[in-house]
């Protein structure tokens, strides 16, 4: 019935989450008569971080009809082929978790089973050489994947390293051109309906009141609607992911901009380096029980690759997830819905998942409980799977060289992660799933990269004669090396494709 139809949505917040949500709704539901209003306060501002992304963001932008080169130019973006992890398995280690596979299946048996077999024979199993995106990253190479899926140069994905506040600005202009209403002002009160506790309106500092059928909370860590008004509660996961602060600063480039992010494990957390076209973003994510803010800032600054460009800024957070991402007529998207720390760049991915799922399950005005439950089930799975994957990086290690690493070593793990790790250690098998950011190749990259080698492998891998194994692996290595040699230098490619200068 028309009277049940949602006619108006108010989005509270104009950070990355707010403008991505506005753009997503605008592209899909505005033509059906949905009125979309976004309220933000310049005086409060945004969190102002979030520079590394996952390949999924490309599909989000494609669905909006955004031209990639134009977007990259506007956000001063570089290409990202993966993340280099330094000092995680043990001090001195380095591996890249790429957006792509390692090697190719042989006789329909997963490549990694042959790697495990090779490891048992004492062969060199450093995985880099069998991955095109890893080798391209290591050599500072990039080009768009080849359209022919049979060409080895098609065998990778990529994401962006960009200025997230410029991305929000870009999407704001996208939305405003399409008639989305933006209101500047601070919300002072949230009004609830007495009969069912749904949000009826929000009051602004200037005395006006804005009503809507649905409210989307993109107000950041404070959770203005979902928590302050609706008291939905928070699952605190600091017992699993104990880092609770980050100190950030930008610096000049040293040399060409690299097509990958770096995450270096440190004594009380880890430090990121994200090269954009015009600067490099840096941040030390740490656990405040194990290092002071001043020490963390000094450590972060000591590890900058070039001249410091901005003053250090400290951010506090609590890792976890809101008890319900959707409660009554309020959906929490972005930091208001939860935060799992920036390792593996999942913040924007989780925003995208929230928007896509909400649009797919767009409700009637009464927001049926069963719709809320299903949406929350999907978002819970997304958060839990990301949490387990992040945690794997911390626990797949022999590091015990500081109180922080000893604390991690002694922590209890979620059962879901223990199960995944035990299965892999015993048989080399990965717990597979459809929903979630990280699939089998990602788990493999971290397991092998951090020294977890399974005790057994698929017995079918024994069907290849042992003598031919080095030859088969060598052939793949050679193909990867040749393909990488043919690629452009990352900087040259950016200059041609999306130069922001
Ligand atoms: C240290 C750190 C590093 C990160 N790195 C990455 C990364 O590399 N990759 C990634 O994908 N993600 C990353 N993230 C996550 C990413 O930053 C966020 O997911 C993203 O910025 C979304 O933030 P937001 O829009 O939810 O909140 P915010 O940016 O905080 O925006 C909140 C909005 O709400 C408005 N608001 C609040 N209160 C009111 C009020 N009373 N009245 C009116 N308006 C109000 C504010 O004005 C603002 O517009 C990182 C996060 C942190 C903390």
Coordinates of C-alpha atoms in Angstrom, one line a residue, residues 207-390:
X207 CA 15.3 25.7 16.1
X208 CA 14.1 23.8 13.1
X209 CA 13.0 20.2 13.3
X210 CA 13.4 17.6 10.5
X211 CA 11.0 14.6 10.2
X212 CA 11.5 11.4 8.2
X213 CA 10.3 7.8 7.9
X214 CA 13.8 6.3 8.2
X215 CA 17.0 7.8 9.9
X216 CA 20.4 6.7 8.9
X217 CA 23.0 7.3 11.6
X218 CA 26.3 8.2 10.0
X219 CA 27.4 10.4 12.9
X220 CA 30.7 8.6 13.5
X221 CA 31.9 7.1 16.8
X222 CA 29.4 9.1 18.9
X223 CA 26.4 7.2 17.4
X224 CA 24.1 10.1 17.9
X225 CA 20.9 8.3 17.0
X226 CA 21.7 4.5 17.4
X227 CA 23.3 4.9 20.8
X228 CA 22.7 8.3 22.3
X229 CA 19.0 8.2 21.5
X230 CA 18.1 4.5 21.1
X231 CA 20.7 3.0 23.5
X232 CA 21.3 0.0 21.3
X233 CA 24.6 -1.1 23.1
X234 CA 28.0 -2.1 21.8
X235 CA 29.9 -5.4 21.6
X236 CA 33.3 -4.5 22.9
X237 CA 36.0 -6.5 21.2
X238 CA 39.0 -5.0 22.8
X239 CA 39.6 -8.4 24.4
X240 CA 40.4 -9.6 20.8
X241 CA 41.6 -6.4 19.1
X242 CA 43.2 -4.4 21.9
X243 CA 44.6 -1.4 19.9
X244 CA 42.5 1.6 20.9
X245 CA 44.3 4.7 19.5
X246 CA 46.0 5.9 16.4
X247 CA 48.3 8.9 15.9
X248 CA 48.6 10.1 12.3
X249 CA 50.6 12.5 10.2
X250 CA 51.4 13.1 6.5
X251 CA 54.8 13.4 5.1
X252 CA 56.5 14.1 1.7
X253 CA 57.2 11.3 -0.7
X254 CA 60.6 9.7 -0.9
X255 CA 60.9 8.4 -4.4
X256 CA 58.0 7.2 -6.6
X257 CA 54.6 6.5 -5.1
X258 CA 54.2 2.8 -4.5
X259 CA 51.2 0.7 -5.6
X260 CA 50.7 -0.8 -2.2
X261 CA 50.1 0.1 1.4
X262 CA 52.6 -0.9 4.1
X263 CA 51.7 -2.1 7.6
X264 CA 54.7 -2.6 9.9
X265 CA 54.3 -4.3 13.3
X266 CA 55.8 -2.4 16.2
X267 CA 56.3 -2.9 19.9
X268 CA 52.7 -1.8 20.9
X269 CA 50.8 -2.1 17.6
X270 CA 51.6 -1.3 14.0
X271 CA 52.3 1.6 11.6
X272 CA 50.7 2.3 8.2
X273 CA 52.2 4.0 5.2
X274 CA 49.8 4.9 2.4
X275 CA 51.3 6.7 -0.6
X276 CA 49.0 9.1 -2.4
X277 CA 50.0 11.2 -5.4
X278 CA 50.9 14.3 -3.5
X279 CA 51.9 12.9 0.0
X280 CA 52.2 9.8 2.1
X281 CA 49.8 9.2 4.9
X282 CA 51.1 7.6 8.1
X283 CA 49.6 6.4 11.3
X284 CA 50.7 4.3 14.4
X285 CA 47.8 2.2 15.6
X286 CA 48.6 1.2 19.2
X287 CA 47.3 -0.1 22.5
X288 CA 47.3 2.6 25.1
X289 CA 48.0 0.1 27.9
X290 CA 51.4 -0.5 26.4
X291 CA 52.7 2.9 25.2
X292 CA 51.9 6.5 26.0
X293 CA 50.5 9.0 23.4
X294 CA 53.7 10.9 23.4
X295 CA 55.9 7.8 22.9
X296 CA 53.6 6.6 20.1
X297 CA 53.8 10.0 18.3
X298 CA 57.6 10.1 18.6
X299 CA 57.9 6.5 17.3
X300 CA 55.5 7.3 14.4
X301 CA 57.5 10.4 13.4
X302 CA 60.8 8.6 13.7
X303 CA 59.6 6.2 11.0
X304 CA 58.4 8.7 8.4
X305 CA 60.0 8.2 5.0
X306 CA 60.1 11.9 4.1
X307 CA 59.7 15.4 5.6
X308 CA 56.8 15.7 8.0
X309 CA 53.9 17.8 6.5
X310 CA 51.2 17.8 9.2
X311 CA 51.2 17.9 13.0
X312 CA 50.5 14.5 14.7
X313 CA 46.8 14.0 15.5
X314 CA 45.6 11.4 18.0
X315 CA 42.3 9.5 17.6
X316 CA 40.7 7.2 20.2
X317 CA 38.4 4.3 19.4
X318 CA 37.0 1.1 20.9
X319 CA 37.1 -1.9 18.6
X320 CA 33.7 -3.7 18.3
X321 CA 30.3 -3.6 16.8
X322 CA 26.9 -2.0 17.7
X323 CA 24.6 -4.7 19.2
X324 CA 22.2 -4.1 16.3
X325 CA 23.2 -2.3 13.1
X326 CA 19.5 -1.7 12.4
X327 CA 17.3 -0.9 15.4
X328 CA 13.7 0.4 15.0
X329 CA 13.7 2.9 12.1
X330 CA 17.5 3.7 12.5
X331 CA 20.3 2.1 10.6
X332 CA 23.9 2.7 11.8
X333 CA 26.4 2.9 8.9
X334 CA 30.1 3.7 9.2
X335 CA 31.8 4.3 12.6
X336 CA 28.4 4.6 14.4
X337 CA 27.9 0.9 13.5
X338 CA 31.2 -0.3 14.7
X339 CA 35.0 -0.2 14.1
X340 CA 37.5 -2.9 13.7
X341 CA 40.8 -0.9 13.5
X342 CA 42.4 0.0 10.2
X343 CA 44.6 -3.1 9.5
X344 CA 43.5 -4.4 6.1
X345 CA 41.5 -1.2 5.3
X346 CA 38.0 -2.6 5.9
X347 CA 36.2 0.6 7.2
X348 CA 34.9 1.7 3.8
X349 CA 34.2 -1.9 2.7
X350 CA 31.9 -2.3 5.7
X351 CA 30.1 0.9 4.9
X352 CA 29.6 -0.3 1.3
X353 CA 28.2 -3.7 2.6
X354 CA 25.8 -1.9 4.9
X355 CA 24.5 0.4 2.1
X356 CA 24.2 -2.4 -0.4
X357 CA 22.3 -4.7 2.0
X358 CA 20.1 -2.0 3.2
X359 CA 19.1 -1.0 -0.4
X360 CA 18.4 -4.7 -1.2
X361 CA 16.2 -5.0 1.9
X362 CA 14.6 -1.6 1.7
X363 CA 11.7 -1.8 4.1
X364 CA 8.2 -0.5 4.5
X365 CA 7.6 2.3 7.0
X366 CA 7.0 -0.1 9.9
X367 CA 10.5 -1.6 9.5
X368 CA 9.4 -5.2 10.2
X369 CA 11.4 -6.9 12.9
X370 CA 12.2 -9.9 10.6
X371 CA 13.8 -7.5 8.1
X372 CA 15.8 -5.9 10.9
X373 CA 16.9 -9.4 12.1
X374 CA 18.0 -10.6 8.7
X375 CA 20.0 -7.4 8.0
X376 CA 21.6 -7.6 11.4
X377 CA 22.5 -11.3 10.8
X378 CA 24.3 -10.3 7.6
X379 CA 26.1 -7.4 9.1
X380 CA 27.2 -9.5 12.2
X381 CA 28.7 -12.1 9.8
X382 CA 30.5 -9.4 7.9
X383 CA 32.0 -7.9 11.1
X384 CA 32.9 -11.2 12.7
X385 CA 34.7 -12.5 9.6
X386 CA 36.7 -9.3 9.3
X387 CA 37.5 -9.4 13.0
X388 CA 38.8 -13.0 12.8
X389 CA 40.9 -12.1 9.7
X390 CA 42.4 -9.1 11.4

